[in-house]
Amino acid sequence: MTGVQKTGQAPEETGRTPGTSSATPAKSVESAKQGARRSYTLIAGCVLAGLIVLLAAVSFVWLPYAPDDTSGTRLAAPGAGHLLGTDKLGRDLFTQLMTGSRIAVEAGLGSVLTAALIGVSLGVLSAFALGWLDDTLAAFLDILIAFPTLLLAMLIVAARSATLGSAVLAIGLAQSAVVARLVRILVKRVLAQDYITAARTSGTSWPRVVAGHVLPNIWPTLVVNLALQFGLAVLAEASLSYLGLGAPPPNASWGRMLQEAQATFTTAPAGALAPGVLLVLLVIGVNLIADGLRDTLDPTARRRRA
Amino acid sequence: MTLLDIRDLTIRTADGRVLVDRLSLTVSPGERLGLIGESGSGKSLTTLAVLGLLPEGMTATGSVELAGTQIVEASEKQLNGVRGRDAAIVFQEPLTALDPLMRVGRQLAEPLRRRRGLRGTELKRAVTQALEQVRLPEPGRIARAFPHQISGGQRQRAALALALACEPKLLIADEPTTALDVSVQAEMLDLVDTLVREREMAVLFVSHDLAVVARITDRAVVMKDGRAVERGDVREIVRHPRQEYTKALVGSARRLESALDVRSAR
Amino acid sequence: MTRYLLRRLAFLVVSLVLASVVLFLLLRMLPGDPANALTSVGASPEQIAAARHSIGSDKPLPEQFTHWIGQLASGDLGTSFVSSLPVGPEVLARLNVTVPLTLAAFVLAVVIAVPAGFAAAYKRHTWYGALLSGISQLGIAVPVFWLGMILIAVFALNAGWLPAGGFPPDGWAQPAEAVRSLILPVVTIALVMSASLIRYVRSATLDVLDSDYLRTARALGSSFSGAMWRHGLRNASVPVISVLGMELASTLLGAVVVESVYALPGLGSFLATGISQHDYPVIQGVLFVSTLAVLVIGFAADLVQRIIDPRLRDRLSGGAR
C-alpha cells in the first residue's frame, strides 16, 4: 500500500455473475446514457493528463530559467520574477516543475512499456504452457505481486545506481508481474472459447491464433490496466525520488522536490504544494482515461459504473 | 373484485425515456393471464412494478392495485407487507435467484419464519413440506445443499417453493423455464400448472414463448415496445393473430403445434 | 477441510522455501560488494578480503545458503554485516512499531471504507454518493508521503497538537508518547488505503444491489436492510476479503515511505538502511519475515473466504488457485 497500490486492477473486472447480463431494456438504456457520460470522463482525463504532457513537451524547447540557475533569492515567495517563487537554493520553482513533469511522464511511459513487454510475454507463455509450468509461474507471480512495487524497486535501485533508468526498470519489472497475471487470466479465458478450438482443429498455427484471436480479444482490458499502471508508476517514481532513490540532481523529480521542500513547508508552502498538486492531477487524469477507456472499449464493464 | 388491476401504468427511466406506456390489464382471483413479448418489450418491468421492485432510478405512474393496495404510491413498509403475501415471483435464472452462500433450507425458512411465525422443529417440518410440494426428491438433502450443489431444474423448483412459501394470491412467473434444459421445461410447466390449480392461485405468466404461455394460461396480453398491442383468448391469438408482430411471435413459437395438442387434449 | 488445510499448509511451506532461495540468489546476483560497506574508500585488497572473510561472503554460494537456511531453521536470522548485531532481535524491536502502525491503520481504513463504499454504491444517484466516489478517485492519486507532509504541516507544525515525527527512544515504555507519535502515521496510511478500499467495497456492494437473490428476498417481503444483512453482507465480503488480505500484507511491507516521512524506527526503515548498505543478513532477514507474513495473511484470507463461500470449498484443487 502506502501510495503504491499494487494490483491496479479495477475491482469492476472481477466476479461478474452470469445471468444478470440478460439485457432488459432498462439496462441497455441506462448503459447507453452512461456511455455518453463516460466519454466526458475520457475527455476530462485527457485534458488533465494532456496539460502535464504539454508542460513536459514545452520544457524541451523553452524554460523560464535554466534548471541549474541559482541566481534567484532563496525561498522567494511567488511573484513577478518567479511565477511560483524559488527553492532553498534559489532555483525557479516553475522551471523545476516543468522539468519534473518531463521526468514523471518519462517514468510513467518507460515503466508501462517495460511492464507491457515483459508482462504480456510472460502471461501468454504461462497461459500456453503445460500444467505444472503454468501452475509454478502462477504461484510465483502471486507471491511476487504480494510484495509492494516499491520494495522490489528499492532492491533493484539499490543494486544499480539511483538513476531515472534504474527507477523505470525497477518499477516496470515489479509491475510486469501484475500485467503477466492479468494477461494469463485473459488469455486462458479466450483459449477456452469454442472458436479457438475450431481454429485449432482447422489447422491454424498457435502464433496465428495468438495474433488473430487472442490479442484482439484481450487488448481492451489490457490497455485499461496499462493506463492504471501508468498512474501507479508515476506515484512509485515519486516515492523512490522522495526516498532519494530516483533521478539524481540536478534533475528535478517532483518526489525529490517535495522531499527538499518538506523542511520549509510552513515558511515556503508553494514548493511543498505545487509538485504534489501536479502529481495528483497527472495521476487522476490517467485514471480517468483508464475509466473512460474501459467504458468505451469494454461493453461488459460499462453497466457496472456510475 | 379483481386481484390485480393495472391501469395506465407508465414506467420511465431517470432521463425520461418511456419503457412501459399506458399499460392496462387485470387479473381476477384464480385467473391465469399470459404476458407475451420479445425481450425488451417491457413485460419484466411490468412484473417488477407489480411488487414495487423497479430498479433504482425508474419511476412508475398510473395505477397498480394489488389486492386492494395501491402499489405505485405505497411506502416501503406497506410494500413489505404485500410482497410474498399477495403476490410472489419466480425469476428466470434460478442460479442467481438463490443466494449462493446460503443453504436452500435456510433461504426457504426465512419467509416461513417471518410470515407464519414458525420456529424450531415446526419450521423445519414446514421447509421439508415446502420442498416436497414442488416434487423435489430427498427434501432433507436439498434443504442442506447450497444452490450450486443441485441441478438447474431442482434450483428452479426450490425457487418455486420459495415463491409459494407464503401462499400468495398471485404467482408471477417471469420466464421460469427459459433457463432450463428443454427436457426439464415441460415438467416445470406441469408442476406450475398443478400447484396453481391445487391452490386456486392466480397466475401472471410472462414469456417470449407463445407456446409456453398457451400451455398455462387462458388469456394473454401481447406487448411490444412497452405497449399492449393485442389481447384476448390465447388460442384465439395463436389462431388468428391480428398484428404482424404477433404473427411473427406465433411463427417463431417452436413447439407451438405440440403445445396446442397438449392443451386440447386436456 | 482437513485435506485443504494440509494442502494449503504444504503450499505455504514450499512457497516460503522457494521464496528464500529466490531471495538469496537475487541478492547475490546483484552487483555491489557488501565488503565495500565495511571498509573505507581507500581500503587495500587485503583489508577487503579480510572483511569478506569476516562476513563469510568469500565462501561458495551453496555453503553460504546452507549456512543461512541452517540458521533460519534454528530461529536465527543471522548477524548484520555492518553493525555485527543479530538481526532477529532488531527485527522484533522494529515490529513493535510496524505491527501496531499497520494494524491500527488497517482497522481505521476498514472502518472508513466499508460504510463509505456502501454509501457510494447505495446512494450512487445522489450528490454525496458521487462525492464519495470522487473523493476515493482523488485519494488513490495522492502520494502517501505528500499526504503525510500535509498532515504534519497542519496538525504538528501549525496546530502543534501532535509530534511531527519520531518515536520515543524507550518505545512502549512511554505508552502515551508512543501512541501520540503513531496517530498521524496511522491516519496517513489509513486515508490512502481507504481510498482504494472504497472502490472495492463500492463495486462489491453494486454487485449485491444488482443481484437477483437480493431481489428474490425483497420480493418475498424482506425489508431492504434485512435482506442486506442476511444476504448482502456475506456475498459482498467474499471479494473484499481477498483485497483486504493483499492490502494488509502490502501495508506491513510498504510502510517504508510513511516510516521515512515520520522518522519512525520500523521494519521498513530498517530494510531501507539494509538495502543502502548492502547488508545482506538484514535484507534477507526482513524480507524473510515479511514473506512469512504475506503468506500467512494470504492463507488466512483464503481460509475466511472458504468458510464463507461454499463454492470455494467444493472446488477440487486445494492449492493456491
Tab-separated table of N, CA and C in Angstrom, chain B residues 6-134:
chain	number	residue	atom	x	y	z
B	6	ILE	N	-54.154	-3.226	-13.159
B	6	ILE	CA	-53.151	-2.264	-13.628
B	6	ILE	C	-53.838	-1.312	-14.595
B	7	ARG	N	-53.718	-0.011	-14.300
B	7	ARG	CA	-54.351	0.961	-15.194
B	7	ARG	C	-53.364	2.038	-15.609
B	8	ASP	N	-53.221	2.182	-16.906
B	8	ASP	CA	-52.347	3.227	-17.467
B	8	ASP	C	-50.975	3.256	-16.802
B	9	LEU	N	-50.428	2.085	-16.595
B	9	LEU	CA	-49.099	2.033	-15.983
B	9	LEU	C	-48.056	2.531	-16.987
B	10	THR	N	-47.288	3.517	-16.561
B	10	THR	CA	-46.212	4.039	-17.398
B	10	THR	C	-44.926	3.996	-16.585
B	11	ILE	N	-43.893	3.405	-17.162
B	11	ILE	CA	-42.608	3.317	-16.464
B	11	ILE	C	-41.569	4.109	-17.247
B	12	ARG	N	-40.897	4.986	-16.523
B	12	ARG	CA	-39.895	5.844	-17.172
B	12	ARG	C	-38.530	5.645	-16.537
B	13	THR	N	-37.494	5.844	-17.349
B	13	THR	CA	-36.136	5.863	-16.803
B	13	THR	C	-35.882	7.235	-16.200
B	14	ALA	N	-34.747	7.356	-15.529
B	14	ALA	CA	-34.418	8.619	-14.872
B	14	ALA	C	-34.376	9.762	-15.871
B	15	ASP	N	-33.929	9.470	-17.103
B	15	ASP	CA	-33.852	10.564	-18.077
B	15	ASP	C	-35.113	10.661	-18.928
B	16	GLY	N	-36.205	10.043	-18.449
B	16	GLY	CA	-37.500	10.308	-19.045
B	16	GLY	C	-37.908	9.403	-20.190
B	17	ARG	N	-37.072	8.415	-20.524
B	17	ARG	CA	-37.478	7.514	-21.609
B	17	ARG	C	-38.601	6.611	-21.128
B	18	VAL	N	-39.610	6.430	-21.977
B	18	VAL	CA	-40.763	5.623	-21.592
B	18	VAL	C	-40.517	4.169	-21.983
B	19	LEU	N	-40.546	3.280	-20.979
B	19	LEU	CA	-40.281	1.867	-21.252
B	19	LEU	C	-41.563	1.045	-21.265
B	20	VAL	N	-42.520	1.460	-20.451
B	20	VAL	CA	-43.848	0.850	-20.494
B	20	VAL	C	-44.831	2.002	-20.645
B	21	ASP	N	-45.739	1.865	-21.601
B	21	ASP	CA	-46.550	3.006	-21.994
B	21	ASP	C	-48.030	2.708	-21.783
B	22	ARG	N	-48.615	3.333	-20.801
B	22	ARG	CA	-50.054	3.261	-20.505
B	22	ARG	C	-50.600	1.851	-20.637
B	23	LEU	N	-50.006	0.945	-19.900
B	23	LEU	CA	-50.438	-0.456	-19.950
B	23	LEU	C	-51.580	-0.670	-18.963
B	24	SER	N	-52.590	-1.373	-19.413
B	24	SER	CA	-53.680	-1.731	-18.509
B	24	SER	C	-53.945	-3.221	-18.629
B	25	LEU	N	-54.139	-3.870	-17.510
B	25	LEU	CA	-54.579	-5.262	-17.525
B	25	LEU	C	-55.133	-5.624	-16.165
B	26	THR	N	-55.929	-6.684	-16.135
B	26	THR	CA	-56.492	-7.130	-14.861
B	26	THR	C	-56.336	-8.639	-14.729
B	27	VAL	N	-56.210	-9.069	-13.499
B	27	VAL	CA	-56.200	-10.497	-13.202
B	27	VAL	C	-57.169	-10.710	-12.041
B	28	SER	N	-58.155	-11.579	-12.241
B	28	SER	CA	-59.105	-11.880	-11.173
B	28	SER	C	-58.541	-13.003	-10.315
B	29	PRO	N	-59.095	-13.172	-9.098
B	29	PRO	CA	-58.610	-14.272	-8.262
B	29	PRO	C	-58.745	-15.593	-9.008
B	30	GLY	N	-57.709	-16.399	-8.975
B	30	GLY	CA	-57.740	-17.708	-9.621
B	30	GLY	C	-57.559	-17.677	-11.127
B	31	GLU	N	-57.471	-16.483	-11.689
B	31	GLU	CA	-57.355	-16.394	-13.151
B	31	GLU	C	-55.896	-16.485	-13.595
B	32	ARG	N	-55.712	-16.921	-14.848
B	32	ARG	CA	-54.340	-17.012	-15.360
B	32	ARG	C	-54.203	-16.113	-16.576
B	33	LEU	N	-53.224	-15.227	-16.500
B	33	LEU	CA	-53.020	-14.304	-17.617
B	33	LEU	C	-51.589	-14.447	-18.127
B	34	GLY	N	-51.461	-14.511	-19.435
B	34	GLY	CA	-50.127	-14.567	-20.046
B	34	GLY	C	-49.704	-13.182	-20.480
B	35	LEU	N	-48.409	-12.895	-20.335
B	35	LEU	CA	-47.879	-11.615	-20.805
B	35	LEU	C	-46.775	-11.976	-21.794
B	36	ILE	N	-47.014	-11.669	-23.065
B	36	ILE	CA	-46.115	-12.153	-24.115
B	36	ILE	C	-45.419	-10.981	-24.792
B	37	GLY	N	-44.190	-11.196	-25.150
B	37	GLY	CA	-43.476	-10.166	-25.904
B	37	GLY	C	-42.032	-10.571	-26.012
B	38	GLU	N	-41.336	-9.986	-26.972
B	38	GLU	CA	-39.921	-10.328	-27.069
B	38	GLU	C	-39.160	-9.579	-25.987
B	39	SER	N	-37.877	-9.938	-25.808
B	39	SER	CA	-37.126	-9.285	-24.746
B	39	SER	C	-36.999	-7.799	-25.091
B	40	GLY	N	-37.243	-6.971	-24.100
B	40	GLY	CA	-37.206	-5.535	-24.340
B	40	GLY	C	-38.582	-4.938	-24.542
B	41	SER	N	-39.632	-5.763	-24.444
B	41	SER	CA	-40.966	-5.221	-24.671
B	41	SER	C	-41.544	-4.608	-23.406
B	42	GLY	N	-40.879	-4.783	-22.275
B	42	GLY	CA	-41.346	-4.154	-21.044
B	42	GLY	C	-42.125	-5.083	-20.142
B	43	LYS	N	-42.194	-6.360	-20.486
B	43	LYS	CA	-43.021	-7.271	-19.699
B	43	LYS	C	-42.410	-7.559	-18.331
B	44	SER	N	-41.084	-7.728	-18.285
B	44	SER	CA	-40.462	-7.998	-16.990
B	44	SER	C	-40.561	-6.797	-16.058
B	45	LEU	N	-40.386	-5.608	-16.620
B	45	LEU	CA	-40.511	-4.394	-15.804
B	45	LEU	C	-41.905	-4.302	-15.211
B	46	THR	N	-42.907	-4.697	-16.011
B	46	THR	CA	-44.271	-4.647	-15.528
B	46	THR	C	-44.433	-5.520	-14.282
B	47	THR	N	-43.851	-6.732	-14.324
B	47	THR	CA	-43.966	-7.621	-13.167
B	47	THR	C	-43.274	-7.016	-11.957
B	48	LEU	N	-42.133	-6.364	-12.192
B	48	LEU	CA	-41.420	-5.753	-11.065
B	48	LEU	C	-42.241	-4.608	-10.479
B	49	ALA	N	-42.924	-3.877	-11.365
B	49	ALA	CA	-43.745	-2.763	-10.897
B	49	ALA	C	-44.884	-3.259	-10.019
B	50	VAL	N	-45.390	-4.470	-10.308
B	50	VAL	CA	-46.485	-5.026	-9.514
B	50	VAL	C	-46.050	-5.197	-8.058
B	51	LEU	N	-44.750	-5.520	-7.854
B	51	LEU	CA	-44.253	-5.711	-6.497
B	51	LEU	C	-43.535	-4.463	-5.973
B	52	GLY	N	-43.577	-3.398	-6.768
B	52	GLY	CA	-42.876	-2.182	-6.346
B	52	GLY	C	-41.382	-2.375	-6.269
B	53	LEU	N	-40.826	-3.185	-7.175
B	53	LEU	CA	-39.400	-3.509	-7.129
B	53	LEU	C	-38.646	-2.990	-8.348
B	54	LEU	N	-39.106	-1.884	-8.890
B	54	LEU	CA	-38.416	-1.350	-10.075
B	54	LEU	C	-36.965	-1.004	-9.731
B	55	PRO	N	-36.064	-1.190	-10.692
B	55	PRO	CA	-34.662	-0.816	-10.451
B	55	PRO	C	-34.554	0.660	-10.107
B	56	GLU	N	-33.508	0.979	-9.355
B	56	GLU	CA	-33.340	2.355	-8.911
B	56	GLU	C	-33.292	3.317	-10.083
B	57	GLY	N	-33.913	4.454	-9.927
B	57	GLY	CA	-33.891	5.452	-10.976
B	57	GLY	C	-35.119	5.391	-11.864
B	58	MET	N	-35.849	4.276	-11.839
B	58	MET	CA	-37.050	4.180	-12.675
B	58	MET	C	-38.267	4.552	-11.855
B	59	THR	N	-39.219	5.182	-12.518
B	59	THR	CA	-40.420	5.586	-11.813
B	59	THR	C	-41.647	5.068	-12.545
B	60	ALA	N	-42.652	4.716	-11.767
B	60	ALA	CA	-43.906	4.258	-12.334
B	60	ALA	C	-44.983	5.297	-12.054
B	61	THR	N	-45.832	5.535	-13.045
B	61	THR	CA	-47.007	6.368	-12.823
B	61	THR	C	-48.220	5.576	-13.297
B	62	GLY	N	-49.388	6.060	-12.949
B	62	GLY	CA	-50.594	5.313	-13.245
B	62	GLY	C	-51.036	4.579	-12.008
B	63	SER	N	-51.705	3.460	-12.177
B	63	SER	CA	-52.248	2.764	-11.015
B	63	SER	C	-51.967	1.272	-11.101
B	64	VAL	N	-51.444	0.730	-10.028
B	64	VAL	CA	-51.290	-0.718	-9.901
B	64	VAL	C	-51.934	-1.100	-8.578
B	65	GLU	N	-53.083	-1.745	-8.643
B	65	GLU	CA	-53.766	-2.114	-7.418
B	65	GLU	C	-53.657	-3.614	-7.232
B	66	LEU	N	-53.008	-4.016	-6.166
B	66	LEU	CA	-52.825	-5.438	-5.887
B	66	LEU	C	-53.542	-5.774	-4.586
B	67	ALA	N	-54.586	-6.575	-4.689
B	67	ALA	CA	-55.383	-6.981	-3.526
B	67	ALA	C	-55.748	-5.779	-2.657
B	68	GLY	N	-56.141	-4.712	-3.337
B	68	GLY	CA	-56.618	-3.541	-2.615
B	68	GLY	C	-55.548	-2.545	-2.212
B	69	THR	N	-54.279	-2.858	-2.441
B	69	THR	CA	-53.211	-1.912	-2.099
B	69	THR	C	-52.755	-1.179	-3.360
B	70	GLN	N	-52.666	0.139	-3.242
B	70	GLN	CA	-52.146	0.907	-4.374
B	70	GLN	C	-50.622	0.860	-4.320
B	71	ILE	N	-50.016	0.090	-5.259
B	71	ILE	CA	-48.585	-0.156	-5.200
B	71	ILE	C	-47.770	1.072	-5.584
B	72	VAL	N	-48.259	1.825	-6.554
B	72	VAL	CA	-47.453	2.903	-7.114
B	72	VAL	C	-47.037	3.915	-6.051
B	73	GLU	N	-47.938	4.200	-5.126
B	73	GLU	CA	-47.582	5.211	-4.131
B	73	GLU	C	-47.316	4.622	-2.755
B	74	ALA	N	-47.273	3.300	-2.669
B	74	ALA	CA	-47.154	2.669	-1.358
B	74	ALA	C	-45.787	2.936	-0.734
B	75	SER	N	-45.756	2.963	0.604
B	75	SER	CA	-44.491	3.113	1.311
B	75	SER	C	-43.773	1.769	1.331
B	76	GLU	N	-42.472	1.818	1.613
B	76	GLU	CA	-41.689	0.581	1.698
B	76	GLU	C	-42.339	-0.393	2.674
B	77	LYS	N	-42.829	0.144	3.788
B	77	LYS	CA	-43.381	-0.702	4.821
B	77	LYS	C	-44.629	-1.430	4.330
B	78	GLN	N	-45.491	-0.673	3.633
B	78	GLN	CA	-46.683	-1.295	3.057
B	78	GLN	C	-46.285	-2.367	2.051
B	79	LEU	N	-45.284	-2.024	1.218
B	79	LEU	CA	-44.852	-2.954	0.179
B	79	LEU	C	-44.332	-4.250	0.789
B	80	ASN	N	-43.554	-4.120	1.878
B	80	ASN	CA	-43.020	-5.315	2.518
B	80	ASN	C	-44.139	-6.232	2.991
B	81	GLY	N	-45.268	-5.633	3.359
B	81	GLY	CA	-46.387	-6.449	3.783
B	81	GLY	C	-47.057	-7.169	2.623
B	82	VAL	N	-47.066	-6.493	1.477
B	82	VAL	CA	-47.751	-7.044	0.297
B	82	VAL	C	-46.929	-8.136	-0.370
B	83	ARG	N	-45.617	-7.860	-0.473
B	83	ARG	CA	-44.725	-8.766	-1.199
B	83	ARG	C	-44.692	-10.139	-0.546
B	84	GLY	N	-44.853	-11.157	-1.370
B	84	GLY	CA	-44.783	-12.519	-0.864
B	84	GLY	C	-46.129	-12.999	-0.345
B	85	ARG	N	-46.957	-12.075	0.189
B	85	ARG	CA	-48.246	-12.495	0.735
B	85	ARG	C	-49.336	-12.379	-0.325
B	86	ASP	N	-49.413	-11.196	-0.967
B	86	ASP	CA	-50.421	-11.019	-2.003
B	86	ASP	C	-49.899	-11.497	-3.352
B	87	ALA	N	-48.617	-11.282	-3.588
B	87	ALA	CA	-48.033	-11.746	-4.842
B	87	ALA	C	-46.598	-12.157	-4.593
B	88	ALA	N	-46.181	-13.240	-5.254
B	88	ALA	CA	-44.783	-13.662	-5.170
B	88	ALA	C	-44.312	-13.960	-6.583
B	89	ILE	N	-42.994	-13.976	-6.755
B	89	ILE	CA	-42.475	-14.054	-8.118
B	89	ILE	C	-41.393	-15.132	-8.232
B	90	VAL	N	-41.404	-15.813	-9.371
B	90	VAL	CA	-40.323	-16.741	-9.715
B	90	VAL	C	-39.562	-16.125	-10.876
B	91	PHE	N	-38.255	-15.953	-10.677
B	91	PHE	CA	-37.476	-15.294	-11.720
B	91	PHE	C	-36.924	-16.296	-12.722
B	92	GLN	N	-36.377	-15.728	-13.794
B	92	GLN	CA	-35.908	-16.545	-14.899
B	92	GLN	C	-34.713	-17.429	-14.539
B	93	GLU	N	-33.732	-16.833	-13.845
B	93	GLU	CA	-32.460	-17.533	-13.667
B	93	GLU	C	-32.364	-18.098	-12.254
B	94	PRO	N	-32.577	-19.416	-12.116
B	94	PRO	CA	-32.637	-19.972	-10.760
B	94	PRO	C	-31.286	-19.958	-10.039
B	95	LEU	N	-30.192	-19.958	-10.811
B	95	LEU	CA	-28.891	-19.987	-10.148
B	95	LEU	C	-28.634	-18.684	-9.390
B	96	THR	N	-28.995	-17.567	-10.016
B	96	THR	CA	-28.713	-16.289	-9.380
B	96	THR	C	-29.850	-15.834	-8.470
B	97	ALA	N	-31.029	-16.438	-8.639
B	97	ALA	CA	-32.163	-16.005	-7.820
B	97	ALA	C	-32.025	-16.481	-6.379
B	98	LEU	N	-31.215	-17.525	-6.184
B	98	LEU	CA	-30.977	-18.008	-4.826
B	98	LEU	C	-29.622	-17.497	-4.353
B	99	ASP	N	-29.540	-17.208	-3.066
B	99	ASP	CA	-28.268	-16.747	-2.506
B	99	ASP	C	-27.257	-17.889	-2.562
B	100	PRO	N	-26.148	-17.686	-3.289
B	100	PRO	CA	-25.183	-18.783	-3.460
B	100	PRO	C	-24.508	-19.200	-2.157
B	101	LEU	N	-24.553	-18.355	-1.149
B	101	LEU	CA	-23.809	-18.641	0.075
B	101	LEU	C	-24.684	-19.203	1.191
B	102	MET	N	-25.963	-19.437	0.890
B	102	MET	CA	-26.853	-19.879	1.952
B	102	MET	C	-27.530	-21.187	1.559
B	103	ARG	N	-27.641	-22.097	2.527
B	103	ARG	CA	-28.283	-23.376	2.235
B	103	ARG	C	-29.735	-23.146	1.829
B	104	VAL	N	-30.193	-23.990	0.889
B	104	VAL	CA	-31.542	-23.841	0.349
B	104	VAL	C	-32.571	-23.827	1.467
B	105	GLY	N	-32.398	-24.715	2.435
B	105	GLY	CA	-33.347	-24.809	3.527
B	105	GLY	C	-33.455	-23.519	4.325
B	106	ARG	N	-32.314	-22.904	4.583
B	106	ARG	CA	-32.332	-21.660	5.364
B	106	ARG	C	-33.015	-20.533	4.604
B	107	GLN	N	-32.777	-20.507	3.271
B	107	GLN	CA	-33.421	-19.470	2.475
B	107	GLN	C	-34.930	-19.639	2.497
B	108	LEU	N	-35.341	-20.899	2.477
B	108	LEU	CA	-36.765	-21.201	2.482
B	108	LEU	C	-37.374	-20.915	3.859
B	109	ALA	N	-36.579	-21.144	4.881
B	109	ALA	CA	-37.079	-20.973	6.245
B	109	ALA	C	-37.383	-19.510	6.551
B	110	GLU	N	-36.596	-18.613	5.967
B	110	GLU	CA	-36.706	-17.200	6.309
B	110	GLU	C	-38.121	-16.631	6.097
B	111	PRO	N	-38.717	-16.754	4.898
B	111	PRO	CA	-40.086	-16.221	4.759
B	111	PRO	C	-41.100	-16.986	5.606
B	112	LEU	N	-40.887	-18.277	5.788
B	112	LEU	CA	-41.819	-19.059	6.614
B	112	LEU	C	-41.813	-18.559	8.056
B	113	ARG	N	-40.626	-18.257	8.532
B	113	ARG	CA	-40.483	-17.788	9.892
B	113	ARG	C	-41.133	-16.404	10.043
B	114	ARG	N	-40.834	-15.561	9.054
B	114	ARG	CA	-41.310	-14.186	9.139
B	114	ARG	C	-42.820	-14.096	8.969
B	115	ARG	N	-43.356	-14.833	7.983
B	115	ARG	CA	-44.773	-14.688	7.658
B	115	ARG	C	-45.670	-15.544	8.544
B	116	ARG	N	-45.192	-16.778	8.791
B	116	ARG	CA	-46.080	-17.686	9.505
B	116	ARG	C	-45.672	-17.845	10.956
B	117	GLY	N	-44.580	-17.198	11.337
B	117	GLY	CA	-44.158	-17.224	12.720
B	117	GLY	C	-43.731	-18.598	13.209
B	118	LEU	N	-43.273	-19.441	12.273
B	118	LEU	CA	-42.861	-20.789	12.673
B	118	LEU	C	-41.472	-20.762	13.279
B	119	ARG	N	-41.245	-21.684	14.235
B	119	ARG	CA	-39.931	-21.783	14.871
B	119	ARG	C	-39.567	-23.252	15.045
B	120	GLY	N	-38.278	-23.509	15.247
B	120	GLY	CA	-37.791	-24.823	15.664
B	120	GLY	C	-38.191	-25.970	14.752
B	121	THR	N	-38.670	-27.045	15.360
B	121	THR	CA	-38.979	-28.236	14.565
B	121	THR	C	-40.144	-27.980	13.619
B	122	GLU	N	-41.080	-27.145	14.050
B	122	GLU	CA	-42.207	-26.798	13.178
B	122	GLU	C	-41.689	-26.177	11.885
B	123	LEU	N	-40.742	-25.277	12.062
B	123	LEU	CA	-40.173	-24.583	10.912
B	123	LEU	C	-39.483	-25.581	9.999
B	124	LYS	N	-38.756	-26.488	10.631
B	124	LYS	CA	-38.016	-27.481	9.862
B	124	LYS	C	-38.975	-28.338	9.045
B	125	ARG	N	-40.080	-28.714	9.699
B	125	ARG	CA	-41.055	-29.549	9.002
B	125	ARG	C	-41.673	-28.775	7.847
B	126	ALA	N	-41.955	-27.505	8.078
B	126	ALA	CA	-42.561	-26.692	7.024
B	126	ALA	C	-41.629	-26.580	5.814
B	127	VAL	N	-40.313	-26.468	6.089
B	127	VAL	CA	-39.342	-26.389	4.999
B	127	VAL	C	-39.380	-27.682	4.181
B	128	THR	N	-39.370	-28.798	4.879
B	128	THR	CA	-39.407	-30.085	4.183
B	128	THR	C	-40.681	-30.211	3.366
B	129	GLN	N	-41.783	-29.796	3.987
B	129	GLN	CA	-43.057	-29.850	3.258
B	129	GLN	C	-43.013	-29.001	2.001
B	130	ALA	N	-42.491	-27.804	2.143
B	130	ALA	CA	-42.443	-26.891	1.007
B	130	ALA	C	-41.639	-27.505	-0.138
B	131	LEU	N	-40.570	-28.198	0.213
B	131	LEU	CA	-39.740	-28.823	-0.822
B	131	LEU	C	-40.444	-30.036	-1.419
B	132	GLU	N	-41.194	-30.730	-0.588
B	132	GLU	CA	-41.934	-31.886	-1.100
B	132	GLU	C	-43.024	-31.446	-2.067
B	133	GLN	N	-43.655	-30.320	-1.721
B	133	GLN	CA	-44.738	-29.818	-2.558
B	133	GLN	C	-44.304	-29.603	-3.998
B	134	VAL	N	-43.077	-29.152	-4.186
B	134	VAL	CA	-42.613	-28.901	-5.551
B	134	VAL	C	-41.955	-30.150	-6.123
